[in-house]
Short mmCIF file of C-alpha atoms and ligand atoms in Angstrom, two decimals:
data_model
loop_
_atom_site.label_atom_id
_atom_site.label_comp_id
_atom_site.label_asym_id
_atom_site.label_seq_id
_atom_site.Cartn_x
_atom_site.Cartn_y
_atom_site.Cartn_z
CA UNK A 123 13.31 29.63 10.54
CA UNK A 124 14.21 31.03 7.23
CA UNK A 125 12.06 31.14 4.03
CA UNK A 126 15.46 30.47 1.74
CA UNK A 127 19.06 29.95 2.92
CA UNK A 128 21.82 29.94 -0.05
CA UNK A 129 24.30 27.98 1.04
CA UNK A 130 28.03 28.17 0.74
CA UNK A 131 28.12 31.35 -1.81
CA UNK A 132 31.11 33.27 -1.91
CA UNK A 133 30.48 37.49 -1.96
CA UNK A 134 31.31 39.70 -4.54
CA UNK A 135 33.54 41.09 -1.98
CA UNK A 136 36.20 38.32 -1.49
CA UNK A 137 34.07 36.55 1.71
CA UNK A 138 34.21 32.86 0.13
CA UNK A 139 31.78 29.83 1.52
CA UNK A 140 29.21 32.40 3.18
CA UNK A 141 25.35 31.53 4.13
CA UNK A 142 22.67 33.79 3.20
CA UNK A 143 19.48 33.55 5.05
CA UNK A 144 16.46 35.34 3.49
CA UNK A 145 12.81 35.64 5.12
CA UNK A 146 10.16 37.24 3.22
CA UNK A 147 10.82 39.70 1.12
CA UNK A 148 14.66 40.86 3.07
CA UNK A 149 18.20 39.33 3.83
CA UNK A 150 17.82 38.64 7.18
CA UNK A 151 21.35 36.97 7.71
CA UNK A 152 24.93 36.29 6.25
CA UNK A 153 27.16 34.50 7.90
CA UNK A 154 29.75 31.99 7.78
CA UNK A 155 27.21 29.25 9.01
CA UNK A 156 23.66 29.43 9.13
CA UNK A 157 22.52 27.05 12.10
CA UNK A 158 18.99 27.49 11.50
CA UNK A 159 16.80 25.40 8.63
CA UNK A 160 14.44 27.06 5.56
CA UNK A 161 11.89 26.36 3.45
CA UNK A 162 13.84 25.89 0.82
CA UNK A 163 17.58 25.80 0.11
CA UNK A 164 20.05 26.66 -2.70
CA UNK A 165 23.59 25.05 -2.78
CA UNK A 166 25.67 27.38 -4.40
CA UNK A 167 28.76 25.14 -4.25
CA UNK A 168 31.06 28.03 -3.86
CA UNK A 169 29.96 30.01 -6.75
CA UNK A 170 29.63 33.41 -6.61
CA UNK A 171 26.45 35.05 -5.48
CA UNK A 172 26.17 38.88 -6.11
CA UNK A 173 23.53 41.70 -5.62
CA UNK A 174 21.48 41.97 -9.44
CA UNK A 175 23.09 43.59 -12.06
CA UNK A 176 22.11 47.54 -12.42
CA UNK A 177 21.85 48.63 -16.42
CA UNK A 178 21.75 52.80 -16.15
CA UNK A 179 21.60 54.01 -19.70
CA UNK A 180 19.04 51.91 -22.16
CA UNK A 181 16.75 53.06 -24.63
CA UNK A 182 13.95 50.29 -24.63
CA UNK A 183 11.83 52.43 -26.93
CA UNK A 184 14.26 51.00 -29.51
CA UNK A 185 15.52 47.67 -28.28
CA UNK A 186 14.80 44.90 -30.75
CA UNK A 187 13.60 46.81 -33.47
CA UNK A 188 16.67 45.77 -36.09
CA UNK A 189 15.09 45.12 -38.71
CA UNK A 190 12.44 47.42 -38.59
CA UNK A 191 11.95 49.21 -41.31
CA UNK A 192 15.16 47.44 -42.86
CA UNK A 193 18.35 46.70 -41.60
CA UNK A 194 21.48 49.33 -41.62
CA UNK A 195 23.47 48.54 -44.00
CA UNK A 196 26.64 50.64 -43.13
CA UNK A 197 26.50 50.13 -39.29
CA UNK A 198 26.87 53.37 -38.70
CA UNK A 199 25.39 56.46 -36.45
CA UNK A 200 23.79 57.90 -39.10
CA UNK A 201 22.26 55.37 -40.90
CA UNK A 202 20.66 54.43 -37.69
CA UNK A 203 19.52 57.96 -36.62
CA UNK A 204 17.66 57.88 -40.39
CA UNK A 205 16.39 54.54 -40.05
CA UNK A 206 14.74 55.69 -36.38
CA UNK A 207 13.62 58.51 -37.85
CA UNK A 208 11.40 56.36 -40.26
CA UNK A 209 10.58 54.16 -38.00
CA UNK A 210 9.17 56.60 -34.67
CA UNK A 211 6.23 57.67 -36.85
CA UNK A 212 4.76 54.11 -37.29
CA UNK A 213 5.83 53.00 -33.56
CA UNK A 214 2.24 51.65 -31.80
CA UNK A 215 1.84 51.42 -28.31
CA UNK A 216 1.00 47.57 -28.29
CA UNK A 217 4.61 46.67 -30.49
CA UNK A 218 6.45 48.59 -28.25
CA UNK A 219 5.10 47.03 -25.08
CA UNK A 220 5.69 43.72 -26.59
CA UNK A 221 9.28 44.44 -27.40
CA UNK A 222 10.22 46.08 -24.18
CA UNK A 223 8.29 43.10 -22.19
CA UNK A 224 10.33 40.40 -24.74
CA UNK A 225 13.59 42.32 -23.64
CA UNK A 226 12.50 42.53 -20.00
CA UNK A 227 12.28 38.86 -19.95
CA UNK A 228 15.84 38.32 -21.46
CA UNK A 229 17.43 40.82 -18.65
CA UNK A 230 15.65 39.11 -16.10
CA UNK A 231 17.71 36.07 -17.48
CA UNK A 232 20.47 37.60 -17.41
CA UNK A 233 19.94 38.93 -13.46
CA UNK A 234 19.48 42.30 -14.94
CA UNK A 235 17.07 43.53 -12.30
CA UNK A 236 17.21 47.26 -12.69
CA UNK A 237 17.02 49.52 -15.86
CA UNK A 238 16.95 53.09 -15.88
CA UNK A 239 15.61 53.75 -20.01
CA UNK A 240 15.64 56.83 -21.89
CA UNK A 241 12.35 58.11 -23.96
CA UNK A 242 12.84 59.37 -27.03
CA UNK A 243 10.24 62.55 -26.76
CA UNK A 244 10.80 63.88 -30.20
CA UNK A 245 7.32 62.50 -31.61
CA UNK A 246 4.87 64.83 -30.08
CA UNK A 247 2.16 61.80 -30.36
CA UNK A 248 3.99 60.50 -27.27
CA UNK A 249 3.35 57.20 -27.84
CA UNK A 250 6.81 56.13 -26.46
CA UNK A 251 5.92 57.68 -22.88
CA UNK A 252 2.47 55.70 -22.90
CA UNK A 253 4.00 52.52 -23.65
CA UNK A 254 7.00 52.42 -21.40
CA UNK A 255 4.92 54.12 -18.41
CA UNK A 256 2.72 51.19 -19.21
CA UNK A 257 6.15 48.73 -19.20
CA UNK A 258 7.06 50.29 -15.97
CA UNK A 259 3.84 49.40 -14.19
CA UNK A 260 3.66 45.74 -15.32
CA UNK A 261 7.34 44.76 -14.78
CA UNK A 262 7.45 46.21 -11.59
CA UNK A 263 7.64 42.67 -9.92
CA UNK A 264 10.65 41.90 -11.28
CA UNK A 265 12.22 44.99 -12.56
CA UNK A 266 13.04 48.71 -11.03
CA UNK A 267 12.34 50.90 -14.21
CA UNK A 268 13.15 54.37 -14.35
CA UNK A 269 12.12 56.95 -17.50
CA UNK A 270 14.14 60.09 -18.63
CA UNK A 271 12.22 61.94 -21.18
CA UNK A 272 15.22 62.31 -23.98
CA UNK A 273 15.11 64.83 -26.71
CA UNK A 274 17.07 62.91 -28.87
CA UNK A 275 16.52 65.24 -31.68
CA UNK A 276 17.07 67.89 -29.53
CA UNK A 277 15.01 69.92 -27.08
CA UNK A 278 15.64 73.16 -29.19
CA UNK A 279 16.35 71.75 -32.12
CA UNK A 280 13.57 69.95 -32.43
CA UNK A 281 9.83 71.82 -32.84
CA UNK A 282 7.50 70.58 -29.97
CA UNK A 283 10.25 69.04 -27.90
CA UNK A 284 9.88 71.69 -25.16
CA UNK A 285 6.47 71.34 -24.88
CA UNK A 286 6.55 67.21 -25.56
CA UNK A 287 9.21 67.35 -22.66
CA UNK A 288 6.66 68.98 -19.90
CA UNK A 289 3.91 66.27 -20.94
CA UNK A 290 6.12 63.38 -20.72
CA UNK A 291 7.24 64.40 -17.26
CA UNK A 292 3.65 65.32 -16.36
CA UNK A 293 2.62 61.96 -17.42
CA UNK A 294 5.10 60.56 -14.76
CA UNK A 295 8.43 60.22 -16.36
CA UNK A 296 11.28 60.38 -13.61
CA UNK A 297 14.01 62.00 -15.10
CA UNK A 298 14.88 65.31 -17.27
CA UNK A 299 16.93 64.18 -20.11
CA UNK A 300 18.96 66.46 -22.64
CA UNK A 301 21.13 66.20 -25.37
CA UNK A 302 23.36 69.42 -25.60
CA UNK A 303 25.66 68.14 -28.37
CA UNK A 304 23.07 68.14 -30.40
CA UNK A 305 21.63 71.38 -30.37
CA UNK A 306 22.12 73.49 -33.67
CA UNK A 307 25.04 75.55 -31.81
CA UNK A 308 27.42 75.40 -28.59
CA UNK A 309 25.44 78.43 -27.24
CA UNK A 310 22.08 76.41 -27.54
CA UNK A 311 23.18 73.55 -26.31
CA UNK A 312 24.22 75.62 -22.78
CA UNK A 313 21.00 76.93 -22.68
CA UNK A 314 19.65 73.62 -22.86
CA UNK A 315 21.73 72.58 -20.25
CA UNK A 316 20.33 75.43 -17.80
CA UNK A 317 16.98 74.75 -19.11
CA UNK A 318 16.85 71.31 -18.40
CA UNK A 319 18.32 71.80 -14.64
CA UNK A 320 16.01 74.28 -13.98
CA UNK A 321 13.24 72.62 -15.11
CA UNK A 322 14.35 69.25 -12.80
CA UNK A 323 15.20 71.58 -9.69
CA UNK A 324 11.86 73.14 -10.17
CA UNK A 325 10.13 69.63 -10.40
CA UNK A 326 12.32 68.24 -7.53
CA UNK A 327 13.26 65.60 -10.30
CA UNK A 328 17.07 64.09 -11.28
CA UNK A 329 18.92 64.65 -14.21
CA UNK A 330 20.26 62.49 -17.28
CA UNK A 331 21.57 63.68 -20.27
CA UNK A 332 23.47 62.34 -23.13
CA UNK A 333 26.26 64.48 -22.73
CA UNK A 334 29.19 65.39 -25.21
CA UNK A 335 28.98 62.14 -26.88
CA UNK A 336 31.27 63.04 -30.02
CA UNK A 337 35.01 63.28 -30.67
CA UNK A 338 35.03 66.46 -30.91
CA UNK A 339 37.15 67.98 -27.91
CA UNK A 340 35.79 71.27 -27.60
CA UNK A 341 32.48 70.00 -27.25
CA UNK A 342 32.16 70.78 -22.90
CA UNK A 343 28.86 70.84 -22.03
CA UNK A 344 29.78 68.50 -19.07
CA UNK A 345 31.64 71.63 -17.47
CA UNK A 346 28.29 73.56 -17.82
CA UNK A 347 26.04 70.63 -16.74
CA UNK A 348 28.76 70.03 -13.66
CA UNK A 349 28.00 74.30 -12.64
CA UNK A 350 24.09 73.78 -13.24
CA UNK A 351 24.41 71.03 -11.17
CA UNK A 352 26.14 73.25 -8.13
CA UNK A 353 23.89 76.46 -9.05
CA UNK A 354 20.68 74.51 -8.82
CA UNK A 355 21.44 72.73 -5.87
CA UNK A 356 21.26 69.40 -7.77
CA UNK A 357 24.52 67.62 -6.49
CA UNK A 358 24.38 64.13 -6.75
CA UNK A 359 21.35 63.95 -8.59
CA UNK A 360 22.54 64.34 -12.24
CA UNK A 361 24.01 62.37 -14.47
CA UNK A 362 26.56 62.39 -17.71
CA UNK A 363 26.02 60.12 -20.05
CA UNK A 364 28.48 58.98 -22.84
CA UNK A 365 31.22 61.80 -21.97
CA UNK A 366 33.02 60.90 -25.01
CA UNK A 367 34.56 64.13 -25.66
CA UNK A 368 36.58 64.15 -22.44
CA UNK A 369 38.73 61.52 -24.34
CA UNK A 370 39.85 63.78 -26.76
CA UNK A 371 40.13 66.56 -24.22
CA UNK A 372 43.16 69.20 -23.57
CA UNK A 373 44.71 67.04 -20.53
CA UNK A 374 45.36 70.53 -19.17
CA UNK A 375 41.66 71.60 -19.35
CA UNK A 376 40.49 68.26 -17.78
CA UNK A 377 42.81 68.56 -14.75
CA UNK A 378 40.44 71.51 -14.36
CA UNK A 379 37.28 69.79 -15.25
CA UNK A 380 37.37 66.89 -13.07
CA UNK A 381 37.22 68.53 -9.64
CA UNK A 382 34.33 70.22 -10.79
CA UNK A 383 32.54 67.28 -11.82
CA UNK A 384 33.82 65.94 -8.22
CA UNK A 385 32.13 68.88 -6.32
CA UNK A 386 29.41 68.59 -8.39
CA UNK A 387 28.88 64.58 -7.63
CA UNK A 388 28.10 64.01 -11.15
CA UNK A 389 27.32 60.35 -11.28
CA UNK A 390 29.38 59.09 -15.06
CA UNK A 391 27.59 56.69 -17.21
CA UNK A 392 29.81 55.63 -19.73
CA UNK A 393 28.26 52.73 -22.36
CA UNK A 394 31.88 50.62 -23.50
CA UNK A 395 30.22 48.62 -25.82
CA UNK A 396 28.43 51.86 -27.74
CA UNK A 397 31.16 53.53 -27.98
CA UNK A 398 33.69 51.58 -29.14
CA UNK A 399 31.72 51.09 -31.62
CA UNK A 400 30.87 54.68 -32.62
CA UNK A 401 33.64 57.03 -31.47
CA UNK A 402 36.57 57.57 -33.98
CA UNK A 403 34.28 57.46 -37.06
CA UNK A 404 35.66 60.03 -38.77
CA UNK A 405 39.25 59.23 -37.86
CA UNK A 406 41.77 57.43 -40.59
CA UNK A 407 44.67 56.27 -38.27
CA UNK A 408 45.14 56.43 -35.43
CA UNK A 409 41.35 55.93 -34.08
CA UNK A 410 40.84 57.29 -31.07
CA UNK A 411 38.90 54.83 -29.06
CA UNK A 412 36.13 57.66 -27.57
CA UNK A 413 35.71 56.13 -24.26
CA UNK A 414 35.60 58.71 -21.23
CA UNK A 415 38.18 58.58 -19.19
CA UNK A 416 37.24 56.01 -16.89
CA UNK A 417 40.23 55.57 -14.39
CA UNK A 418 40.91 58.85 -14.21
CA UNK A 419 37.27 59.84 -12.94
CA UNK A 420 37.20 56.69 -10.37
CA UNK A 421 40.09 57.60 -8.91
CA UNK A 422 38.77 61.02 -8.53
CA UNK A 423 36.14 59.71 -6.40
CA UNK A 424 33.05 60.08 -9.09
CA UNK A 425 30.59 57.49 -9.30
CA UNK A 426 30.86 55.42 -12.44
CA UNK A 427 28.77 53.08 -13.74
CA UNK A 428 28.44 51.63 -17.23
CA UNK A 429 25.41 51.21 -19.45
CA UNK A 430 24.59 48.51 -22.46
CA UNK A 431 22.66 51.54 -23.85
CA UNK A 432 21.36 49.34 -27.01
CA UNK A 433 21.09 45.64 -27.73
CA UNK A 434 19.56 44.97 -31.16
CA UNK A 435 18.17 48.40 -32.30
CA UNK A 436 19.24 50.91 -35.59
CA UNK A 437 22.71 51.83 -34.00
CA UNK A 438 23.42 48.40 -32.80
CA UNK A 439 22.88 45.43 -33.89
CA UNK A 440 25.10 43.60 -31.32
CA UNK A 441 24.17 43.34 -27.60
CA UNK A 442 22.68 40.34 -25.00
CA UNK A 443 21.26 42.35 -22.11
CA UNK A 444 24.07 40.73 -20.43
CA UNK A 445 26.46 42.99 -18.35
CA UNK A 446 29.20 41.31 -17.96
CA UNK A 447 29.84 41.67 -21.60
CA UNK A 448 29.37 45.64 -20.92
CA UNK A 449 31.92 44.87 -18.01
CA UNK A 450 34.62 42.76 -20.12
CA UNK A 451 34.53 45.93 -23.31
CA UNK A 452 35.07 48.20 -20.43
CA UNK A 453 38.36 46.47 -19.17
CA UNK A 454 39.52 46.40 -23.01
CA UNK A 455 38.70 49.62 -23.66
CA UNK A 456 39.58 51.43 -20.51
CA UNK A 457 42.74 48.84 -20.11
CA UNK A 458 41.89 47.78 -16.53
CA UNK A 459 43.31 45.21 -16.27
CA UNK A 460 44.60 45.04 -12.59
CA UNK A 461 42.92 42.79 -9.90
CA UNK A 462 41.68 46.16 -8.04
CA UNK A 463 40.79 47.52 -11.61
CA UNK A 464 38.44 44.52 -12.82
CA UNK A 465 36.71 44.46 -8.89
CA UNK A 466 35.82 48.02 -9.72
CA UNK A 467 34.77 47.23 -13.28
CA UNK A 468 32.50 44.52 -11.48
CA UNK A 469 31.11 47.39 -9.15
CA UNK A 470 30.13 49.77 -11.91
CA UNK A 471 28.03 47.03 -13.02
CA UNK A 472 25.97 47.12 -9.67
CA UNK A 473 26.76 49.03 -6.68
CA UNK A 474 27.95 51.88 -8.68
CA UNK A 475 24.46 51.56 -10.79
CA UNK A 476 22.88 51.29 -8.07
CA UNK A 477 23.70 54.85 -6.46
CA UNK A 478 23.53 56.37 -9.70
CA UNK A 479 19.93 55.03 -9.97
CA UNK A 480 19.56 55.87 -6.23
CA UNK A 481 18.23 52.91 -5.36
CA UNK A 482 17.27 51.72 -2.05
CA UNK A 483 17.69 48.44 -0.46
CA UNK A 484 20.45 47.07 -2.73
CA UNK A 485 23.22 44.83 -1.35
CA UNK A 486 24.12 41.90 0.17
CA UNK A 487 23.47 43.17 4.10
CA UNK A 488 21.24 41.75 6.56
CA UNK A 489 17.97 43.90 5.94
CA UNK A 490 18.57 44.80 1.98
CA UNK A 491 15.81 43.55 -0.18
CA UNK A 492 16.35 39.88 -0.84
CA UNK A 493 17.60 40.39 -4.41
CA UNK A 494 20.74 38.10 -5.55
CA UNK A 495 21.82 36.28 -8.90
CA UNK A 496 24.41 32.89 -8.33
CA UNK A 497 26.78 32.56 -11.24
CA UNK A 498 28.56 30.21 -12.26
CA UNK A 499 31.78 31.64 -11.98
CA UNK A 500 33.54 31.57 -7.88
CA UNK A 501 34.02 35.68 -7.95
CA UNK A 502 34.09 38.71 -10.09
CA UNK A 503 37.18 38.47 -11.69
CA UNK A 504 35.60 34.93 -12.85
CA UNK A 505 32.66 36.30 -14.11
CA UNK A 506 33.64 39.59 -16.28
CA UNK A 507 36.07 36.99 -18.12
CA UNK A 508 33.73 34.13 -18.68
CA UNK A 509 30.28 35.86 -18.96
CA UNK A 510 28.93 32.84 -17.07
CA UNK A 511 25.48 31.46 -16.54
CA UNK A 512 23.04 32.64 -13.90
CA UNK A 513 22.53 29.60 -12.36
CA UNK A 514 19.68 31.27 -9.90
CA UNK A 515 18.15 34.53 -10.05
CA UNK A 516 15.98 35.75 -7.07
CA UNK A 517 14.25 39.03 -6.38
CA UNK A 518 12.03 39.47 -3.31
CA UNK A 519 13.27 36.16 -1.80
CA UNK A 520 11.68 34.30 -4.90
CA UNK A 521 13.78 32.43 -7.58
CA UNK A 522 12.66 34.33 -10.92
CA UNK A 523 15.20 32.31 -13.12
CA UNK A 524 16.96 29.60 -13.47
CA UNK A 525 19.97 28.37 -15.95
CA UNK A 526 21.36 25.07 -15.54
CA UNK A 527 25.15 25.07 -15.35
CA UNK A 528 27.31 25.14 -18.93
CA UNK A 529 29.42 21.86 -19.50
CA UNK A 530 30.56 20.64 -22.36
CA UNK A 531 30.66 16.70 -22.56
CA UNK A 532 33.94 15.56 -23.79
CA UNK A 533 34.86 12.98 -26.18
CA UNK A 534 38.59 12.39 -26.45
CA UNK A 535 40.58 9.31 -25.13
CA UNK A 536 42.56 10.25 -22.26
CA UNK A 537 40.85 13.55 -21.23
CA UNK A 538 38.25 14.50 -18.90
CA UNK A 539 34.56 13.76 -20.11
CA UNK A 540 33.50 16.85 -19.21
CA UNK A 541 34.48 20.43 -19.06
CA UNK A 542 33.22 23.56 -17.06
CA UNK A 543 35.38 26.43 -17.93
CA UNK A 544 34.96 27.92 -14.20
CA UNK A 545 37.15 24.80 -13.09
CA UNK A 546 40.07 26.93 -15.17
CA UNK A 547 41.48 29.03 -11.83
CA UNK A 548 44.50 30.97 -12.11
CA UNK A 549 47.43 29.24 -10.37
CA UNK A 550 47.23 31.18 -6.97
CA UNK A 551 43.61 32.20 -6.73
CA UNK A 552 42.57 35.47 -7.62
ZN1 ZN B 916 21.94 56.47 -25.05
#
């Protein structure tokens, strides 16, 4: 006797018309037919049902503040690292809860079940720690939150920041973060970088830094955080955000940097949507499109996952705490286009996350935590091109969400009266 059996799902890795028995809390069965009855059932009608989305680089100190004090104008970085600076001093713990609960709710939506957030420590009040420690605790249920106390104005660059960094891991913050590009010089920014590691190995504590995210090719702290990494005994516990830089990189000088972000097992969190948007800036033409260079680093055997990194805060004003929408920039961007390509954007939207975020109990296998979203879409190809609903979303063996499904009613003589776009397969399957 189960507690739930979905019925007839098809796996994110190509099994189609699969039953998924769940008892408790745990996955306690997939097969091809379950013989045994549940509680309750779910007929996923060959849709696809897939382990929750993972989001690994958001700042919910800022999500859903546009607006706040005014809107930027220009849409650009800048604008929106002046704007945040007038708006941290007025943040209070009680808005920022809200916010962060509000945008909680729309992930969980969305089958966004894990989140690791950076903190902006820079204002020594701290108030950003307090709330989102506070965050953490309540959405616990429903969502896996991790911290990473971020210096976004830079640890040496910014008075306090050292000191605010300590407290906000003292308080219980998970993660060191950094943000060597931004240091006054190249030189401070590597001693930030050893800083930082030293501080986590000391702590026993990962790593997450915003790392190199400019055009700028000589900009390298990833090499240094990569040898940190190795001298601190850190591997596979630190991660590069952004890595914009490598873009514009020597390709001679990155043949060399790669294998020692391999031997270092630096996870890669790239954020598609972000950059896009905010690489190339201060190009004419050509623009250089600024995102890392994703294919390269996968097929080196580096664990990459993607981040939304904003929805609806001073640098971005764009952004639906969906995903897939992450997933479908980073095929654009990245030009992955290739059937093998798009199943490995789909994993760097959750098994990928997943490691990076170390998380345990994530999958589909008998035993993992009972944690699945059903789409309305029949696989992952499906899904990063139509952003579909999430028809079902259920963590702990308990539905948390529901969408119905999206048709549109049709009123034209001689056609259907009714279309679902995931009826639109290509000719010979994927
Ligand atoms: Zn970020």
């Amino acid at each position: 006797m189960f507690d739930l059996i979905i019925r007839n799902a098809n796996l994110p890795d190509g099994r189609t018309g699969f039953d998924i028995g769940i008892r408790g809390e745990r996955i306690a069965e997939v097969a091809a037919k379950i013989e045994a009855s549940a509680k309750a059932e779910i007929d996923a009608s060959g849709r696809l049902a897939t382990p929750p989305f993972v989001d690994p680089h958001f700042h919910m100190d800022a999500t859903l503040s546009l607006g706040l004090p005014r809107m930027n104008r220009s849409g650009t970085l800048l604008e929106g690292i002046a704007l945040w600076g007038e708006l941290r001093p007025t943040l209070m713990r009680e808005a920022l809860v809200e916010r962060a609960l509000r945008y909680c709710d729309l992930a969980v939506s969305q089958g966004l079940l894990a989140i690791r957030s950076h903190v902006d420590i820079s204002d020594p009040r701290l108030v950003t720690v307090e709330a989102l420690l506070e965050v953490r605790e309540r959405i616990a249920p429903y969502i896996d939150l991790q911290l990473v106390a971020f210096p976004q104005d830079g640890y040496y660059r910014s008075p306090g920041a050292v000191d605010a960094l300590n407290r906000a891991l003292d308080m219980g913050v998970d993660i060191v973060g950094g943000i060597p590009h931004f240091e006054r010089t190249m030189s401070d920014g590597a001693a930030s970088v050893e800083a930082l590691c030293r501080i986590a190995a000391e702590r026993g504590l990962p790593v997450d830094m915003h790392c190199d995210e400019t055009d700028d090719p000589i900009s390298r702290h990833i090499e240094t955080l990569a040898a940190q990494t190795i001298r601190f005994g850190l591997k596979g516990r630190v991660a590069g955000s952004h890595l914009t830089s490598m873009h514009s990189m020597d390709n001679y000088y990155v043949s060399k940097l790669i294998p020692l972000m391999t031997e270092a097992e630096i996870n890669v969190i790239p954020n598609p949507l972000i950059n896009i948007m905010l690489q190339g800036r201060h190009d004419t033409y050509p623009k250089r499109r600024g995102l890392t260079r994703v294919r390269e680093l996968m097929e080196a055997g580096l664990n990459v996952s993607f981040g939304h990194d904003c929805v609806m805060d001073p640098w971005y004003s764009m952004g639906s705490g969906d995903m897939l929408e992450v997933g479908h920039m980073a095929i654009h961007v990245a030009q992955m286009a290739g059937i093998d390509d798009k199943r490995k954007i789909f994993d760097a939207l959750t098994v990928n996350s997943a490691k990076t975020m170390g998380l345990e109990g994530y999958g589909l296998d008998k035993g993992c935590n009972a944690d699945l979203v059903i789409l309305q879409a029949r696989d992952p190809l499906e899904a990063l091109r139509l952003k579909p609903n999430r028809l079902a979303v259920i963590r702990r063996g308990k539905v948390i969400a529901r969408t119905p499904p999206r048709v549109s009613a049709l009123h034209l003589e001689g056609r259907p009266s009714a279309v679902d776009a995931a009826d639109y397969a290509p000719a010979f399957g994927n």
